Coordinates of N, CA, C and O and ligand atoms in Angstrom, one line a residue:
M507 N 0.8 -1.4 0.1 CA -0.1 0.0 0.0 C 0.9 1.4 0.1 O 1.8 1.3 0.7
T508 N 0.4 2.2 -0.8 CA 1.2 3.5 -0.8 C 0.3 4.8 -0.5 O -0.9 4.7 -1.1
K509 N 1.0 5.5 0.4 CA -0.1 6.7 0.9 C 0.1 7.8 -0.2 O 1.1 8.5 -0.7
V510 N -1.2 8.4 -0.7 CA -1.3 9.1 -1.7 C -2.4 10.3 -1.3 O -3.4 9.6 -0.5
T511 N -2.0 11.7 -1.5 CA -2.8 12.5 -0.7 C -3.4 13.5 -2.2 O -2.6 13.7 -3.1
F512 N -4.8 13.3 -2.3 CA -5.4 14.2 -3.3 C -5.9 15.4 -2.7 O -6.4 15.5 -1.4
I513 N -5.5 16.6 -3.3 CA -5.9 17.8 -2.8 C -6.9 18.7 -3.7 O -6.7 18.5 -4.9
E514 N -8.1 18.9 -3.2 CA -8.9 19.5 -3.9 C -8.7 20.8 -4.5 O -7.8 21.5 -3.6
H515 N -9.5 21.5 -5.2 CA -9.0 22.8 -5.7 C -9.2 23.9 -4.4 O -8.3 24.8 -4.3
D516 N -10.1 23.5 -3.5 CA -10.2 24.7 -2.4 C -9.2 24.1 -1.2 O -9.4 24.9 -0.3
G517 N -8.5 23.3 -1.8 CA -7.3 22.8 -0.4 C -7.8 21.8 0.5 O -6.8 21.4 1.3
K518 N -9.1 21.2 0.4 CA -9.5 19.9 1.3 C -8.4 18.6 0.8 O -8.6 18.5 -0.4
E519 N -8.0 18.2 1.7 CA -7.1 17.1 1.4 C -7.6 15.6 1.9 O -8.3 15.6 2.7
H520 N -7.2 14.5 0.8 CA -7.9 13.3 1.1 C -6.6 12.5 1.0 O -6.0 12.2 0.0
T521 N -6.1 11.9 2.3 CA -5.0 10.9 2.0 C -5.5 9.4 2.2 O -6.4 9.2 3.1
I522 N -5.2 8.5 1.3 CA -5.5 7.4 1.3 C -4.5 6.4 0.9 O -3.4 6.8 0.6
D523 N -4.5 4.9 1.5 CA -3.6 3.9 1.2 C -4.1 3.2 -0.1 O -5.5 3.0 -0.2
V524 N -3.3 3.4 -1.0 CA -3.6 2.7 -2.3 C -3.0 1.5 -2.4 O -1.7 1.3 -2.4
A525 N -3.6 0.3 -3.1 CA -2.9 -0.7 -3.4 C -2.2 -0.4 -4.7 O -2.7 0.1 -5.6
D526 N -0.7 -1.1 -4.5 CA 0.1 -0.8 -5.8 C -0.5 -1.6 -7.1 O -1.2 -2.6 -7.0
G527 N -0.4 -0.7 -8.1 CA -0.9 -1.4 -9.2 C -2.0 -0.7 -9.8 O -2.3 -0.6 -10.9
L528 N -2.7 0.0 -8.8 CA -4.1 0.7 -9.4 C -3.4 2.1 -9.8 O -2.3 2.5 -9.6
T529 N -4.5 2.5 -10.7 CA -4.0 4.0 -11.2 C -4.5 4.8 -10.1 O -5.5 4.6 -9.4
L530 N -3.9 6.3 -10.3 CA -4.3 7.4 -9.2 C -5.9 7.4 -9.7 O -6.8 7.7 -8.8
M531 N -6.0 7.3 -10.8 CA -7.7 7.5 -11.1 C -8.4 6.7 -10.4 O -9.9 6.7 -9.7
E532 N -8.1 5.3 -10.5 CA -8.8 4.2 -10.0 C -8.8 4.2 -8.3 O -10.0 4.2 -7.5
A533 N -7.8 4.9 -7.7 CA -7.7 5.0 -6.4 C -8.8 6.3 -6.1 O -9.3 6.0 -4.9
A534 N -8.6 7.3 -6.7 CA -9.5 8.2 -6.3 C -11.2 7.9 -6.5 O -11.9 8.2 -5.8
T535 N -11.4 7.2 -7.7 CA -12.9 6.9 -7.9 C -13.3 6.0 -6.9 O -14.5 6.1 -6.4
K536 N -12.6 4.9 -6.7 CA -12.8 4.0 -5.6 C -13.1 4.4 -4.3 O -14.0 4.1 -3.4
N537 N -12.4 5.4 -4.0 CA -12.5 5.9 -2.7 C -13.6 7.2 -2.7 O -13.5 8.2 -1.5
M538 N -14.2 7.6 -3.8 CA -15.1 8.6 -4.0 C -14.6 9.7 -3.6 O -15.2 10.9 -2.8
I539 N -13.1 10.3 -4.0 CA -12.8 11.5 -4.0 C -13.4 12.5 -5.0 O -13.1 12.1 -6.1
P540 N -13.8 13.7 -4.6 CA -14.4 14.7 -5.5 C -13.3 15.3 -6.2 O -12.2 15.3 -5.9
G541 N -13.5 15.4 -7.4 CA -12.6 16.3 -8.3 C -11.9 15.4 -9.6 O -11.2 15.7 -10.3
I542 N -12.3 14.1 -9.6 CA -11.7 13.2 -10.8 C -13.2 12.6 -11.5 O -13.8 11.9 -10.7
D543 N -13.5 13.1 -12.5 CA -14.6 12.6 -13.1 C -14.3 11.2 -13.7 O -15.1 10.2 -13.6
A544 N -13.2 11.1 -14.6 CA -12.9 9.9 -15.2 C -14.0 9.2 -16.1 O -14.4 8.2 -15.9
D545 N -14.5 10.0 -17.2 CA -15.8 9.6 -17.8 C -15.4 8.4 -18.8 O -16.4 7.9 -18.9
C546 N -14.3 8.2 -19.1 CA -13.9 7.1 -20.0 C -13.4 5.9 -19.3 O -13.0 4.8 -19.9
G547 N -13.3 6.0 -18.0 CA -13.2 4.8 -17.1 C -11.7 4.6 -17.3 O -11.2 3.0 -17.2
G548 N -11.0 5.4 -17.8 CA -9.3 5.1 -17.8 C -8.8 4.6 -19.2 O -7.5 4.1 -19.3
A549 N -9.5 5.0 -20.2 CA -9.0 4.8 -21.6 C -8.2 5.8 -22.2 O -7.9 5.5 -23.5
C550 N -7.8 6.7 -21.4 CA -7.1 7.7 -21.8 C -7.9 8.3 -23.1 O -7.4 8.8 -24.2
A551 N -9.3 8.7 -22.9 CA -9.8 9.2 -23.9 C -11.1 10.2 -23.7 O -11.7 10.9 -24.4
C552 N -10.7 10.8 -22.4 CA -11.7 11.8 -22.1 C -10.9 13.0 -21.5 O -11.6 14.1 -21.1
A553 N -10.0 12.8 -20.8 CA -9.1 13.8 -19.9 C -9.9 14.4 -18.8 O -9.6 15.9 -18.6
T554 N -10.9 13.9 -18.2 CA -11.6 14.4 -17.2 C -11.0 14.0 -15.9 O -11.8 13.7 -14.9
C555 N -9.8 13.3 -15.9 CA -9.1 12.8 -14.8 C -7.9 13.5 -14.3 O -7.0 12.9 -13.9
M556 N -7.6 14.8 -14.8 CA -6.5 15.5 -14.8 C -6.1 15.8 -13.5 O -6.8 16.3 -12.7
V557 N -4.8 15.7 -13.1 CA -4.3 16.1 -11.9 C -3.1 17.1 -12.2 O -2.2 16.8 -13.2
F558 N -2.7 17.8 -11.1 CA -1.4 18.3 -11.1 C -0.4 17.9 -10.4 O -0.8 17.4 -9.3
I559 N 0.7 17.6 -10.9 CA 1.8 16.7 -10.1 C 3.0 17.8 -9.6 O 3.6 18.6 -10.3
P560 N 3.2 17.8 -8.5 CA 4.4 18.7 -8.0 C 5.8 18.4 -8.6 O 5.9 17.2 -8.8
E561 N 6.4 19.4 -8.7 CA 7.8 19.3 -9.4 C 8.5 18.2 -9.1 O 9.3 17.2 -9.6
E562 N 8.8 17.9 -7.5 CA 9.7 16.9 -7.1 C 9.3 15.6 -7.2 O 9.9 14.5 -7.3
W563 N 7.9 15.3 -7.9 CA 7.4 14.0 -8.1 C 7.4 13.6 -9.8 O 7.4 12.5 -10.0
T564 N 7.5 14.6 -10.4 CA 7.3 14.4 -11.9 C 8.3 13.3 -12.2 O 8.3 12.4 -13.5
S565 N 9.8 13.4 -11.9 CA 10.9 12.7 -12.3 C 10.7 11.1 -11.9 O 11.0 10.1 -12.5
K566 N 9.7 10.8 -11.0 CA 9.5 9.7 -10.5 C 8.3 8.8 -11.4 O 7.9 7.5 -11.2
L567 N 7.8 9.4 -12.4 CA 6.8 9.1 -13.1 C 7.2 8.7 -14.3 O 7.9 9.3 -15.0
A568 N 6.5 7.6 -15.0 CA 6.7 7.3 -16.3 C 6.4 8.6 -17.2 O 5.3 9.2 -17.0
A569 N 7.0 8.8 -18.3 CA 6.8 10.1 -19.1 C 5.7 9.7 -19.8 O 5.0 8.6 -20.2
K570 N 4.7 10.9 -20.3 CA 3.6 10.8 -21.0 C 3.9 10.4 -22.3 O 4.7 10.6 -22.7
D571 N 2.9 9.4 -22.8 CA 2.8 9.0 -24.2 C 2.1 10.1 -25.1 O 1.6 11.0 -24.5
D572 N 2.3 9.9 -26.4 CA 1.7 10.7 -27.3 C 0.2 11.0 -27.0 O -0.4 12.1 -27.0
M573 N -0.5 9.9 -26.8 CA -2.0 10.0 -26.6 C -2.2 10.9 -25.4 O -3.2 11.6 -25.4
E574 N -1.6 10.5 -24.1 CA -1.6 11.5 -23.0 C -1.5 12.8 -23.3 O -2.3 13.7 -23.0
E575 N -0.5 13.3 -24.2 CA -0.1 14.5 -24.6 C -1.3 15.1 -25.2 O -1.6 16.0 -25.2
T576 N -2.0 14.6 -26.2 CA -2.9 14.8 -27.0 C -4.2 15.0 -26.3 O -5.0 16.2 -26.3
M577 N -4.6 14.2 -25.3 CA -5.7 14.5 -24.7 C -5.7 15.6 -23.5 O -6.5 16.5 -23.4
L578 N -4.4 15.8 -22.9 CA -4.2 17.0 -22.2 C -4.3 18.2 -23.1 O -4.7 19.5 -22.4
D579 N -4.1 18.5 -24.4 CA -4.2 19.4 -25.2 C -5.8 20.0 -24.8 O -6.1 21.1 -25.3
F580 N -6.5 18.8 -24.6 CA -8.3 19.2 -24.8 C -8.5 19.8 -23.5 O -9.6 20.3 -23.2
C581 N -7.8 20.0 -22.4 CA -7.8 20.2 -21.1 C -7.8 22.0 -21.0 O -6.7 22.2 -21.1
E582 N -8.9 22.2 -20.6 CA -8.8 23.7 -20.3 C -8.2 24.2 -19.5 O -7.4 25.3 -19.6
H583 N -8.0 23.5 -18.1 CA -7.0 23.8 -17.0 C -5.6 23.1 -17.1 O -5.0 23.4 -16.2
A584 N -5.2 22.6 -18.0 CA -3.9 22.0 -18.3 C -2.9 23.0 -18.2 O -3.0 23.8 -18.7
A585 N -1.9 22.5 -17.5 CA -0.6 23.2 -17.3 C 0.5 22.3 -17.6 O 0.5 21.0 -17.9
E586 N 1.7 22.9 -17.4 CA 3.0 22.1 -17.7 C 3.2 21.0 -16.7 O 3.5 20.0 -17.2
N587 N 2.7 21.2 -15.6 CA 2.6 19.8 -14.6 C 1.3 19.0 -14.6 O 1.1 18.3 -13.7
S588 N 0.5 19.1 -15.6 CA -0.5 18.4 -15.7 C -0.5 16.8 -16.1 O 0.5 16.7 -17.0
R589 N -1.0 15.8 -15.6 CA -1.0 14.5 -16.0 C -2.6 14.0 -16.0 O -3.4 14.4 -15.3
L590 N -2.7 12.9 -16.8 CA -4.0 12.3 -16.5 C -3.8 11.3 -15.4 O -2.9 10.4 -15.6
S591 N -4.6 11.1 -14.6 CA -4.4 10.2 -13.3 C -4.8 8.7 -13.9 O -4.1 8.0 -13.1
C592 N -5.4 8.3 -14.9 CA -5.5 7.1 -15.3 C -4.4 6.5 -15.7 O -4.4 5.3 -16.0
Q593 N -3.1 7.6 -16.3 CA -2.3 6.9 -16.8 C -0.8 6.9 -15.9 O 0.1 6.5 -16.3
I594 N -1.2 6.9 -14.6 CA -0.4 6.9 -13.6 C -0.5 5.8 -12.6 O -1.6 5.7 -11.8
K595 N 0.3 4.6 -12.6 CA 0.2 3.5 -11.9 C 0.8 4.0 -10.4 O 1.9 4.2 -10.4
V596 N 0.4 3.3 -9.5 CA 0.8 3.8 -8.1 C 1.7 2.5 -7.6 O 1.5 1.5 -7.8
T597 N 2.9 2.9 -7.4 CA 4.1 2.1 -7.0 C 4.7 2.6 -5.7 O 4.4 3.9 -5.1
P598 N 5.3 1.9 -4.9 CA 5.9 2.2 -3.7 C 6.8 3.4 -3.8 O 7.0 4.4 -2.9
E599 N 7.3 3.6 -4.9 CA 8.2 5.0 -5.0 C 7.3 6.1 -5.1 O 7.8 7.3 -4.8
L600 N 6.2 6.0 -5.1 CA 5.1 7.2 -5.0 C 4.6 7.4 -3.6 O 4.0 8.2 -3.3
E601 N 5.3 7.0 -2.4 CA 4.6 7.0 -1.1 C 4.8 8.4 -0.8 O 5.9 9.1 -1.0
G602 N 3.5 8.8 -0.4 CA 3.6 10.3 0.2 C 3.2 11.5 -1.1 O 3.3 12.6 -0.5
I603 N 3.2 10.8 -2.3 CA 2.9 11.8 -3.4 C 1.6 12.8 -3.1 O 0.7 12.2 -2.4
R604 N 1.6 13.9 -3.4 CA 0.1 14.9 -3.3 C 0.1 15.1 -4.6 O 0.9 16.0 -5.2
V605 N -1.0 15.1 -5.2 CA -1.7 15.7 -6.4 C -2.6 16.6 -6.0 O -3.4 16.4 -5.3
T606 N -3.0 17.6 -7.1 CA -4.1 18.7 -6.9 C -5.0 18.4 -7.8 O -4.5 18.3 -9.2
M607 N -6.1 18.6 -7.8 CA -7.1 18.6 -8.7 C -7.6 20.1 -9.3 O -7.5 21.0 -8.5
P608 N -8.0 20.2 -10.6 CA -8.1 21.5 -11.1 C -9.7 21.9 -10.7 O -10.5 21.0 -9.9
E609 N -10.0 23.0 -10.7 CA -11.3 23.7 -10.3 C -12.5 22.9 -10.6 O -13.5 22.6 -10.1
N610 N -12.4 22.4 -12.0 CA -13.2 21.1 -12.5 C -12.5 20.7 -13.7 O -11.6 20.9 -14.1
Q611 N -13.3 19.5 -14.3 CA -12.8 18.7 -15.4 C -13.1 19.0 -16.8 O -13.2 18.0 -17.4
H612 N -13.6 20.2 -16.9 CA -14.3 20.5 -18.4 C -13.2 21.2 -19.2 O -12.2 21.8 -18.5
Ligands
FES649 FE1 -10.4 9.2 -19.3 FE2 -8.2 9.3 -17.6 S1 -10.0 8.5 -17.1 S2 -8.6 10.0 -19.7

């Protein structure tokens, strides 16, 4: 299990223990954390599971593939440090990661 903190746009924090191998999106939706819509169920086809990753964690994540890059282009709130949470598998290396959700997923 790996401890992950999801931070809502208003600053409300949700810290949960996540089974390794789940994606950040699956962890959030299973725990009913608000702010991750995940309309496509993790197929990298909706971009409604976007999160912001703090700089210190970006090097611990696998790089974005072309599909994720393309989908992020459709996100109104996307920034340099945006990732799709359905494309990030939780591993022990991510222990303590904190990710922030955008104001909305449109
Ligand atoms: Fe649809 Fe991540 S859940 S792109």
